[in-house]
PDB file of C-alpha atoms and ligand atoms in Angstrom:
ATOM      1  CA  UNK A   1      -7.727 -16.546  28.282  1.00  0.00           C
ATOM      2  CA  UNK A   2      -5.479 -19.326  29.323  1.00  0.00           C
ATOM      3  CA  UNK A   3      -5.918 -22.598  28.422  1.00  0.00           C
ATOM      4  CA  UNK A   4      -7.590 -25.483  30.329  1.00  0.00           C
ATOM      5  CA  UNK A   5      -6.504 -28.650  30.011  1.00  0.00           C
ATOM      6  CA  UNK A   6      -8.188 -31.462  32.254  1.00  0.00           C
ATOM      7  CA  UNK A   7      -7.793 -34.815  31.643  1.00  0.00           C
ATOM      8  CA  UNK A   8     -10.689 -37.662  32.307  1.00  0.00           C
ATOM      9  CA  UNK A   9      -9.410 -40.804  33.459  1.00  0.00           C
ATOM     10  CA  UNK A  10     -12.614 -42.709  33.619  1.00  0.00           C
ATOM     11  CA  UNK A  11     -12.270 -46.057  35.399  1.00  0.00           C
ATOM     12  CA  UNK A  12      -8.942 -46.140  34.329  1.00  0.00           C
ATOM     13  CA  UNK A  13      -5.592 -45.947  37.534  1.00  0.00           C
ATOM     14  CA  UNK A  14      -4.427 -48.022  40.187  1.00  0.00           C
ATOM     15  CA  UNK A  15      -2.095 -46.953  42.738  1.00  0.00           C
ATOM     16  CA  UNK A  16       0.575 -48.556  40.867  1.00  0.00           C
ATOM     17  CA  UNK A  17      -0.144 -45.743  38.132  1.00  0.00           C
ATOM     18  CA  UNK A  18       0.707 -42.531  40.671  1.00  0.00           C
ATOM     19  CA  UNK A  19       3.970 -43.034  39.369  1.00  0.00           C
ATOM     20  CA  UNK A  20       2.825 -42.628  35.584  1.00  0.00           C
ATOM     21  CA  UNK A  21       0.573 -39.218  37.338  1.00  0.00           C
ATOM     22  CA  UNK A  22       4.048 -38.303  38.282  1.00  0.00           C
ATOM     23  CA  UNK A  23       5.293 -38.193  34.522  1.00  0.00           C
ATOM     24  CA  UNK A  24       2.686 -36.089  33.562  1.00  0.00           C
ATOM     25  CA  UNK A  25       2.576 -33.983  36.684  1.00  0.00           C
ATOM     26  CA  UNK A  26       6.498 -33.567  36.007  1.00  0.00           C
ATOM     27  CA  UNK A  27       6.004 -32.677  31.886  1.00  0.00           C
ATOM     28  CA  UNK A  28       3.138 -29.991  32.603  1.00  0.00           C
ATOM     29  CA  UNK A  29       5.849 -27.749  34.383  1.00  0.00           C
ATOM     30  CA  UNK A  30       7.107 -27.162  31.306  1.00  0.00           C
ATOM     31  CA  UNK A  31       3.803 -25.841  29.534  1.00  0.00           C
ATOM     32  CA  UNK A  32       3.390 -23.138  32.868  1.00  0.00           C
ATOM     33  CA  UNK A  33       1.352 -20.566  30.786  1.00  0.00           C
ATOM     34  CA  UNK A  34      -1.605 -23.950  30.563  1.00  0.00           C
ATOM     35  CA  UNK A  35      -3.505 -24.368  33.229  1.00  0.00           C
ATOM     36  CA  UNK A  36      -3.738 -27.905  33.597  1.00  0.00           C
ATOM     37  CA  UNK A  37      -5.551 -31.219  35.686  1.00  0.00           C
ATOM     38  CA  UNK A  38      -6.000 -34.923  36.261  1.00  0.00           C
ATOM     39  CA  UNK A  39      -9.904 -36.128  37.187  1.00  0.00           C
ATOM     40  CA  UNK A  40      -9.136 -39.151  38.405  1.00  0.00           C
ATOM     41  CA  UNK A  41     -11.080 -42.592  39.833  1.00  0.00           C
ATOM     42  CA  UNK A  42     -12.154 -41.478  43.508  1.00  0.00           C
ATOM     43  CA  UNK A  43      -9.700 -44.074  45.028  1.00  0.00           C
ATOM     44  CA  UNK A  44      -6.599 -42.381  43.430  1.00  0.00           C
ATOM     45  CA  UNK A  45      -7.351 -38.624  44.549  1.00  0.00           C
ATOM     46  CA  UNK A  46      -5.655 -38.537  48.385  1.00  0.00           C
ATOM     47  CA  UNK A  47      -2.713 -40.718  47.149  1.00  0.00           C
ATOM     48  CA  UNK A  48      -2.487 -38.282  44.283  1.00  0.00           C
ATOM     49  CA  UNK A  49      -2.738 -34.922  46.038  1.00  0.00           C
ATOM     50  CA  UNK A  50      -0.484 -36.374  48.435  1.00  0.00           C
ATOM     51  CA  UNK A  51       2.526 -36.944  46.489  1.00  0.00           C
ATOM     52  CA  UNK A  52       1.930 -33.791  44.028  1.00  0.00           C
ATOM     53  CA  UNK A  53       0.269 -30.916  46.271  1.00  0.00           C
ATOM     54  CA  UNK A  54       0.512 -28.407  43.977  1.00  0.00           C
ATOM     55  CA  UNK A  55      -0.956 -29.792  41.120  1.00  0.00           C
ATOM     56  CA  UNK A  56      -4.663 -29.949  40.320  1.00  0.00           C
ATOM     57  CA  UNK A  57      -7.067 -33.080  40.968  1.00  0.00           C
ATOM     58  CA  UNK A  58     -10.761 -33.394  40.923  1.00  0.00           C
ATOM     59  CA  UNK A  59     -12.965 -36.421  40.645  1.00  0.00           C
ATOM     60  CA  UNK A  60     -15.650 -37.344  37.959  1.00  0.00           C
ATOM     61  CA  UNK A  61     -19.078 -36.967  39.798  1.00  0.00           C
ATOM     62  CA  UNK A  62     -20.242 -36.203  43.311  1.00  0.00           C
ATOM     63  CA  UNK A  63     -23.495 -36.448  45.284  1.00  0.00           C
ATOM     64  CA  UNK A  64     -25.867 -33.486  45.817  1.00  0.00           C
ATOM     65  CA  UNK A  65     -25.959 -34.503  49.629  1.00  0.00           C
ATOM     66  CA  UNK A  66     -22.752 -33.693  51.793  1.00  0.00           C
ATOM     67  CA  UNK A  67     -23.368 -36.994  53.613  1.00  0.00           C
ATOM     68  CA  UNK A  68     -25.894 -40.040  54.647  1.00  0.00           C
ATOM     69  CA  UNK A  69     -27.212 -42.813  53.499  1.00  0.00           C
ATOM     70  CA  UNK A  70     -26.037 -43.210  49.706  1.00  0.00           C
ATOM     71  CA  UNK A  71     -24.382 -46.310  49.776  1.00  0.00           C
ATOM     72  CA  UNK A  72     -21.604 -46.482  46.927  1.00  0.00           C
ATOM     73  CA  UNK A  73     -21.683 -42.503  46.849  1.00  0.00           C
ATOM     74  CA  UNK A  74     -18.789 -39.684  47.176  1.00  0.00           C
ATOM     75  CA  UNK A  75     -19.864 -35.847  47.801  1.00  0.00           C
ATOM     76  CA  UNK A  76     -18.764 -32.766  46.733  1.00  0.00           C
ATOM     77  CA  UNK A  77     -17.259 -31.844  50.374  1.00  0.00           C
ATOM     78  CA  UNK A  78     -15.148 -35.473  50.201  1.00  0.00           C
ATOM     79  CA  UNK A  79     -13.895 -34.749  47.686  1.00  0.00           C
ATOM     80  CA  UNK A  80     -12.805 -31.760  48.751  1.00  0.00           C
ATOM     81  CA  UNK A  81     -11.371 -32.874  51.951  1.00  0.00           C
ATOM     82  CA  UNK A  82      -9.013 -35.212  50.080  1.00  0.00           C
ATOM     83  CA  UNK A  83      -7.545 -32.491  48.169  1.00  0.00           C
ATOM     84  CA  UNK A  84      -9.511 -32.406  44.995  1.00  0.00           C
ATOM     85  CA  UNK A  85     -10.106 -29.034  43.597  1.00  0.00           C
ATOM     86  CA  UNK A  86     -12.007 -30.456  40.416  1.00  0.00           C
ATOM     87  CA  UNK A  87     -15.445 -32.298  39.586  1.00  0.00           C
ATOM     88  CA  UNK A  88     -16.853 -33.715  35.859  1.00  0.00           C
ATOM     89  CA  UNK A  89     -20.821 -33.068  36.579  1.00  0.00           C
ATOM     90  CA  UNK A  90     -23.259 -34.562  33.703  1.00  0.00           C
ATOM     91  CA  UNK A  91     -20.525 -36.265  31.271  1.00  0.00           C
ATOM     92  CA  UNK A  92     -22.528 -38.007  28.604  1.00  0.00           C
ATOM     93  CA  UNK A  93     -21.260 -41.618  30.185  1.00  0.00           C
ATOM     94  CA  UNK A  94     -22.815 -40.612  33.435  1.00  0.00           C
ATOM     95  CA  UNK A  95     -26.004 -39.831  31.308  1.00  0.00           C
ATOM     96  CA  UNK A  96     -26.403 -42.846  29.600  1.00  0.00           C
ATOM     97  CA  UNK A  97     -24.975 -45.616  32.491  1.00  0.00           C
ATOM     98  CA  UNK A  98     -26.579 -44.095  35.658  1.00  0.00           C
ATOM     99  CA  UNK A  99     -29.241 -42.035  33.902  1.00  0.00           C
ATOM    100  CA  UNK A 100     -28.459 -39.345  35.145  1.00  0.00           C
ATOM    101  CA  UNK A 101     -30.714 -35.824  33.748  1.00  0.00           C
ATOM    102  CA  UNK A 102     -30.375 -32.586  33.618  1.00  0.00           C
ATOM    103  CA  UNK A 103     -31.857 -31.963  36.973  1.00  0.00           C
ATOM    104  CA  UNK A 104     -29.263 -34.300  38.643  1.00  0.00           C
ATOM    105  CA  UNK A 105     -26.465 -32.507  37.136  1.00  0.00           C
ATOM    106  CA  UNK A 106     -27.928 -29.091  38.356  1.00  0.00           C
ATOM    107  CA  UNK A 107     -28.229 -30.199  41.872  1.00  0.00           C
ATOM    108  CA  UNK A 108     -25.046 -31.905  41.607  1.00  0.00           C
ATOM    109  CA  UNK A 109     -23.392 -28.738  40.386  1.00  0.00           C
ATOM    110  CA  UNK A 110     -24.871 -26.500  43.649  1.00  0.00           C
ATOM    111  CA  UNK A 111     -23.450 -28.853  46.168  1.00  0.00           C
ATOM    112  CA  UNK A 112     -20.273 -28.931  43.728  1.00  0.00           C
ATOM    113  CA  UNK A 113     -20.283 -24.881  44.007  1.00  0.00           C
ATOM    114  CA  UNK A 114     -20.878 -25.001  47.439  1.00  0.00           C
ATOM    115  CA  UNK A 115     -18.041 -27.215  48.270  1.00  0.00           C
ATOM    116  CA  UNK A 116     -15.834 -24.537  46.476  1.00  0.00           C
ATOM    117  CA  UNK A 117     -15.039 -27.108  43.669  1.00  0.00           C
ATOM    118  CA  UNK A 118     -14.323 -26.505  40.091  1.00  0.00           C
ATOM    119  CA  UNK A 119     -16.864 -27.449  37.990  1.00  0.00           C
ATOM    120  CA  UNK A 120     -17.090 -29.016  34.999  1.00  0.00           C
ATOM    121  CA  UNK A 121     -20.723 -29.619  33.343  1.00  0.00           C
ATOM    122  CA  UNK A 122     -20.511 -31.655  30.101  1.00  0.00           C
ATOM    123  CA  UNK A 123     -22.963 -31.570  27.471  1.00  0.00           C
ATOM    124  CA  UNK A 124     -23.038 -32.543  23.972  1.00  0.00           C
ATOM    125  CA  UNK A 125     -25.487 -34.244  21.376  1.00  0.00           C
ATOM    126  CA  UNK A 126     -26.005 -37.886  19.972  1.00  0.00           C
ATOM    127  CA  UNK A 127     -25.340 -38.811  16.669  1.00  0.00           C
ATOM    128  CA  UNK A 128     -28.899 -39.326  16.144  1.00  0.00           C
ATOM    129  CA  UNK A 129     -29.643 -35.618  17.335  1.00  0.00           C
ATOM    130  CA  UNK A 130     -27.000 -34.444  15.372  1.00  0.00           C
ATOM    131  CA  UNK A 131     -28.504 -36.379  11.693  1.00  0.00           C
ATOM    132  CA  UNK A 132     -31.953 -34.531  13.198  1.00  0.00           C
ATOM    133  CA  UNK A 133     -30.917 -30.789  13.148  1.00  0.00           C
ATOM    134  CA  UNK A 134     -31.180 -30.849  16.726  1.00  0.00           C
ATOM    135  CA  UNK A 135     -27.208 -30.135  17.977  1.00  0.00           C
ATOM    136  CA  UNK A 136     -28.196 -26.378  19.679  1.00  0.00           C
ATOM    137  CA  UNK A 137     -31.350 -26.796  20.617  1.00  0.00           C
ATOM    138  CA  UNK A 138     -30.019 -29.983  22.733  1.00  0.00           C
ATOM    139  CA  UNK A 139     -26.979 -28.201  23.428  1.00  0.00           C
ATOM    140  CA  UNK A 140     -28.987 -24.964  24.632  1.00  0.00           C
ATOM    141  CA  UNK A 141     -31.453 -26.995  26.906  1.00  0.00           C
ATOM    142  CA  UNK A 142     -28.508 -28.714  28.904  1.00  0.00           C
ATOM    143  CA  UNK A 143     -27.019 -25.660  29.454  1.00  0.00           C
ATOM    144  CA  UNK A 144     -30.800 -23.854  30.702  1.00  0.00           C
ATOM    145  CA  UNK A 145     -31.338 -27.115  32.500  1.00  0.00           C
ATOM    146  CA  UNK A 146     -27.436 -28.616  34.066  1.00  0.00           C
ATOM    147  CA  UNK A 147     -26.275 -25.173  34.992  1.00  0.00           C
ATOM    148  CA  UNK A 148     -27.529 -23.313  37.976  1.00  0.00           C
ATOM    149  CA  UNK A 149     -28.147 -19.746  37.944  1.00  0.00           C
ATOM    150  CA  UNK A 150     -26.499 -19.676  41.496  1.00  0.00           C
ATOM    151  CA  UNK A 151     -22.810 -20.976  39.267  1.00  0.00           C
ATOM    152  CA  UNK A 152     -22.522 -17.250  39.007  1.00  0.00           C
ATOM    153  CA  UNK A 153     -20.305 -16.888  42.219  1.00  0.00           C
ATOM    154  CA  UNK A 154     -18.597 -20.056  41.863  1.00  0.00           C
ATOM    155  CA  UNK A 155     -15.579 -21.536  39.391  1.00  0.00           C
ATOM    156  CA  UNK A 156     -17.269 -23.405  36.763  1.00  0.00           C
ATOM    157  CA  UNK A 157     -16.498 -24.730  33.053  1.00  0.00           C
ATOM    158  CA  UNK A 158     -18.583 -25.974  30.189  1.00  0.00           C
ATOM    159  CA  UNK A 159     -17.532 -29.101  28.225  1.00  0.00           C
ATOM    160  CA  UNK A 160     -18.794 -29.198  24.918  1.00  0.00           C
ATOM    161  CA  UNK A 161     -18.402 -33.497  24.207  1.00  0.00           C
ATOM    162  CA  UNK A 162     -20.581 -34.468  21.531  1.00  0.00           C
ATOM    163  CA  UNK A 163     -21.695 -38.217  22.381  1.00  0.00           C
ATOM    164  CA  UNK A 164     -20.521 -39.787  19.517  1.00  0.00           C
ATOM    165  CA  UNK A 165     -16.943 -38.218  18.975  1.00  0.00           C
ATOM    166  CA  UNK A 166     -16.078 -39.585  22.487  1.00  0.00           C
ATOM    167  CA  UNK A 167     -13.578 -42.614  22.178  1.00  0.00           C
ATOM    168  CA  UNK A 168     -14.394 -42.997  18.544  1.00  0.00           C
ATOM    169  CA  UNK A 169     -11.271 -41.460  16.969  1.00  0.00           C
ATOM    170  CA  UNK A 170     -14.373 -39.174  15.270  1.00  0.00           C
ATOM    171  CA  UNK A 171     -14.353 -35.157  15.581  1.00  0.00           C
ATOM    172  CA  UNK A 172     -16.612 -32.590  14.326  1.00  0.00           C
ATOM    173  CA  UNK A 173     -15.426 -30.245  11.801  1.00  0.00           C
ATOM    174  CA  UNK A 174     -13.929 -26.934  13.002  1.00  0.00           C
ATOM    175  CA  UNK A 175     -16.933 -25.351  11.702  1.00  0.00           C
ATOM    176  CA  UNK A 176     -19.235 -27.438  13.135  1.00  0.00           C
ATOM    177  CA  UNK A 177     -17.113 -26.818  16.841  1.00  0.00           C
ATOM    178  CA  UNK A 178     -16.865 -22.865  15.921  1.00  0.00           C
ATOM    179  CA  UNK A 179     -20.924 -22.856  15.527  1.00  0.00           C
ATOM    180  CA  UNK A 180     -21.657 -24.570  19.135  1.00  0.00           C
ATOM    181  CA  UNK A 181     -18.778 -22.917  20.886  1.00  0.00           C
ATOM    182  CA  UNK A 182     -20.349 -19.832  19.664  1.00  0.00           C
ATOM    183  CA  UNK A 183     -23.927 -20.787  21.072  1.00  0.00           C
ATOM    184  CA  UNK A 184     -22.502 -21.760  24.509  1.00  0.00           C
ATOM    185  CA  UNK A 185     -20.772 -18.719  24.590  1.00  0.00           C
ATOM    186  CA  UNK A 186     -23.872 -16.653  23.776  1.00  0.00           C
ATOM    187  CA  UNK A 187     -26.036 -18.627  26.188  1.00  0.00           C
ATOM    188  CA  UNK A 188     -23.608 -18.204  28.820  1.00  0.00           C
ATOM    189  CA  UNK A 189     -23.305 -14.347  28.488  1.00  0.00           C
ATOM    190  CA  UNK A 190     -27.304 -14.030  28.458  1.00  0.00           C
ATOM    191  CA  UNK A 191     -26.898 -15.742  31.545  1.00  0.00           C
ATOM    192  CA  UNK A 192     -24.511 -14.529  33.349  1.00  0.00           C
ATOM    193  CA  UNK A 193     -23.385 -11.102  31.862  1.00  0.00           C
ATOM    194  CA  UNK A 194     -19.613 -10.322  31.635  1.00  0.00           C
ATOM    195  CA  UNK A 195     -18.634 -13.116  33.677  1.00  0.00           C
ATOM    196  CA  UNK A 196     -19.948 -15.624  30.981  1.00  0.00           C
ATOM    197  CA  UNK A 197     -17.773 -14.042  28.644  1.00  0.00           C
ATOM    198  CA  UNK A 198     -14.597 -15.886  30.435  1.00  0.00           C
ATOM    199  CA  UNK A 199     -16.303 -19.193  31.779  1.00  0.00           C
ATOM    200  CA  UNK A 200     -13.998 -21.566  30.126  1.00  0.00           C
ATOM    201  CA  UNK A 201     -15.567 -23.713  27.609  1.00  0.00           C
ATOM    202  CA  UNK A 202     -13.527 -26.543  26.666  1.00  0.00           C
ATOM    203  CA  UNK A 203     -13.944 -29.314  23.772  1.00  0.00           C
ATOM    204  CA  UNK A 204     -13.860 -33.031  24.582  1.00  0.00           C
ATOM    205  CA  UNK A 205     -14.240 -36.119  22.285  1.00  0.00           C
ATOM    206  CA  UNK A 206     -11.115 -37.572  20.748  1.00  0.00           C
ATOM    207  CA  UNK A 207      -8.846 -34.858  21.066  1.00  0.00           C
ATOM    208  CA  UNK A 208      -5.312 -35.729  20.767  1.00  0.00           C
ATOM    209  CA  UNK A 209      -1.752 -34.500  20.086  1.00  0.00           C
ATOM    210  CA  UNK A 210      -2.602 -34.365  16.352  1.00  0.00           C
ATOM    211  CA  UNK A 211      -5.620 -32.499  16.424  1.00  0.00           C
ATOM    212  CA  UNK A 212      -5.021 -30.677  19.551  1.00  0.00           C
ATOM    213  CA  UNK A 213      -3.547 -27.747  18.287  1.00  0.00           C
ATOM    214  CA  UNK A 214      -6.308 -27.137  14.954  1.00  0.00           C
ATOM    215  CA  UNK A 215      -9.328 -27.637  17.789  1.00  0.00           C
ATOM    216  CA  UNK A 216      -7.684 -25.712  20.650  1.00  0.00           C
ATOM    217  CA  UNK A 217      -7.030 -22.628  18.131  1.00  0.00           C
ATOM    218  CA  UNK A 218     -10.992 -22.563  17.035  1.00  0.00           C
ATOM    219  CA  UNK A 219     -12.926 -18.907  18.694  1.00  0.00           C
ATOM    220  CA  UNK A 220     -14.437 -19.838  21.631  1.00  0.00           C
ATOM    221  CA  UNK A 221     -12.607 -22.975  22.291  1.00  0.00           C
ATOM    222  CA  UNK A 222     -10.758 -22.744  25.877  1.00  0.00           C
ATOM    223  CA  UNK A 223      -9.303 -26.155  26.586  1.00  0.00           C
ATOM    224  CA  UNK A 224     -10.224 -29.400  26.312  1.00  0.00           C
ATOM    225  CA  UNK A 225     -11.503 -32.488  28.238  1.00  0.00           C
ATOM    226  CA  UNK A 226      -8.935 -35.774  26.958  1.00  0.00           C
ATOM    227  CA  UNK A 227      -9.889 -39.092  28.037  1.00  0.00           C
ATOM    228  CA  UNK A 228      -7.785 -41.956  26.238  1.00  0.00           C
ATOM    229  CA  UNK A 229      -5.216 -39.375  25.458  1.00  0.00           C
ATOM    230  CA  UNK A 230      -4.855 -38.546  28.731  1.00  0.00           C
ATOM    231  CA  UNK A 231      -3.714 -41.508  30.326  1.00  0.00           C
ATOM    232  CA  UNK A 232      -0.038 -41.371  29.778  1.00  0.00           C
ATOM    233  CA  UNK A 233       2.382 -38.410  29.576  1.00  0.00           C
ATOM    234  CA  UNK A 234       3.169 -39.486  26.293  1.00  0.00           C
ATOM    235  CA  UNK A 235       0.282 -39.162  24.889  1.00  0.00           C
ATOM    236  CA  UNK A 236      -1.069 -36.557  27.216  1.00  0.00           C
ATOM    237  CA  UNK A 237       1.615 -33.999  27.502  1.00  0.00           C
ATOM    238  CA  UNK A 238       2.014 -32.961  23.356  1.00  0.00           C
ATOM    239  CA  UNK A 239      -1.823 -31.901  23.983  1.00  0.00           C
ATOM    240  CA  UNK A 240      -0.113 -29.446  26.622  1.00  0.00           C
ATOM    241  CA  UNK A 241       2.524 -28.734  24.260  1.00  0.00           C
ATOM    242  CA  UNK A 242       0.189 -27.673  21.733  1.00  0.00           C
ATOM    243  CA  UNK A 243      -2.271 -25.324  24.151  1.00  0.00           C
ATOM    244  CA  UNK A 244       1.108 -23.350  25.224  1.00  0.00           C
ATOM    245  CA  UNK A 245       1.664 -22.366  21.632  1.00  0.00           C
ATOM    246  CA  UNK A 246      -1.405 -20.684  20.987  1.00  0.00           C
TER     247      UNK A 246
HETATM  248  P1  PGA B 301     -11.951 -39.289  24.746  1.00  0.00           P
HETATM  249  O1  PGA B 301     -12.906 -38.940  25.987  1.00  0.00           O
HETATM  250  O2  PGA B 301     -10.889 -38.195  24.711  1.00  0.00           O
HETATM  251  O3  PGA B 301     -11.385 -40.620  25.066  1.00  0.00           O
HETATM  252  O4  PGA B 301     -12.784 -39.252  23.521  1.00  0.00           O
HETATM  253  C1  PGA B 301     -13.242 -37.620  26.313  1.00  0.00           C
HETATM  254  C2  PGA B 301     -14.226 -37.621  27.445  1.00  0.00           C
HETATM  255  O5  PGA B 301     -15.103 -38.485  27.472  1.00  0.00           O
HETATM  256  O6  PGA B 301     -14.150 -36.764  28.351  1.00  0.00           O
END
């Protein structure tokens, strides 16, 4: 399977910063064998899709409505019609700041399907649930729970981002990565037969050019969801560099 390589700019971009989307835009044509793209703050998307067309965009949430009255909210289908092909659903920020549950990220995910986006459902554990013994079990009831059955005729990835190794500098061990990968990978075949077999499931929480290559080369492990690292093409493009080698 190819590699997947999306970064997660968070709150992070202003239009001054297209120009630094350029750089990175720019390095990934060198790493053409990685499939590669920028989730960006909703405000950068259309100047972003137009000045690089052919590269790939998404946002980092949508609403499960394709319009009304949601103040402050962006749907799937806007998204879309700005020229984003992408969307984070669930990520553990998301979780904890707007509360959003499992049942959110599931209806957020149809309208996401229907919109014929990407998706991208992120789950992971706490450190608290990790200490417990609980990692799969969480891990396997935000999978049953965030992912619709009806994802089967639609693009879709799994981000594995446990809670605590986001923005901490922390990672799991490769084991400890191996072992969940593995799970996801079983749940999602249960699921959805062959085609779970290649839904991309990609690891996110402190990945960077230096670790990159040891996480990205662990069974199961597609690609990877960078925030900090993804911010810059200096720091985001050796992450690239290291997927093409595998
Ligand atoms: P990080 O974020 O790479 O900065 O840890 C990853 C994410 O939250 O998607």
């Amino acid at each position: 399977m190819r590699k997947l390589i999306v970064g997660n700019w968070k709150m992070n971009g202003v239009l001054t910063q297209v120009d630094e989307i350029g750089n990175i835009v720019k390095g990934a044509q060198l790493y053409d064998n990685v499939d590669c793209g920028l989730c960006l703050p909703a405000t950068l998307i259309y100047a972003a899709t137009q000045r690089f067309p052919a590269f790939h965009f998404g946002g980092q949430d949508c609403h499960k409505d394709v319009k009304g009255a949601h103040t402050g909210c962006v749907s799937a289908a806007m998204l879309k019609d700005v020229g984003a092909g992408l969307v984070i659903l669930g990520h553990s920020e998301r979780r904890a700041d707007q509360h959003e549950k499992n049942a959110d990220v599931h209806a957020k995910a149809i309208a996401a399907g229907e919109a014929g986006l990407h998706i991208i459902i992120c789950v992971g554990e706490t450190e608290a649930q990790r200490e417990a013994g609980q990692t799969e079990d969480v891990i396997l009831a935000q999978l049953s729970d965030s992912v619709p059955d009806t994802l089967a005729g639609s693009k879709f990835s799994i981000a594995y981002e446990p809670v605590w190794a986001i923005g901490s500098g922390k990672v799991p061990l490769i084991e400890e990565i191996a072992t969940v990968h593995g799970a996801i990978r079983a749940h999602l075949k249960q699921r959805f037969g062959d085609a779970g077999a290649v839904v991309p499931i990609l690891y996110g929480g402190s990945m960077n050019g230096d670790n990159a290559a040891a996480i990205l080369g662990v069974p199961n492990v597609d690609g990877g969801l960078i925030g900090g690292a993804s911010l810059t093409a200096e720091k985001f493009l050796p992450v690239l560099k290291a997927a093409s080698q595998l």
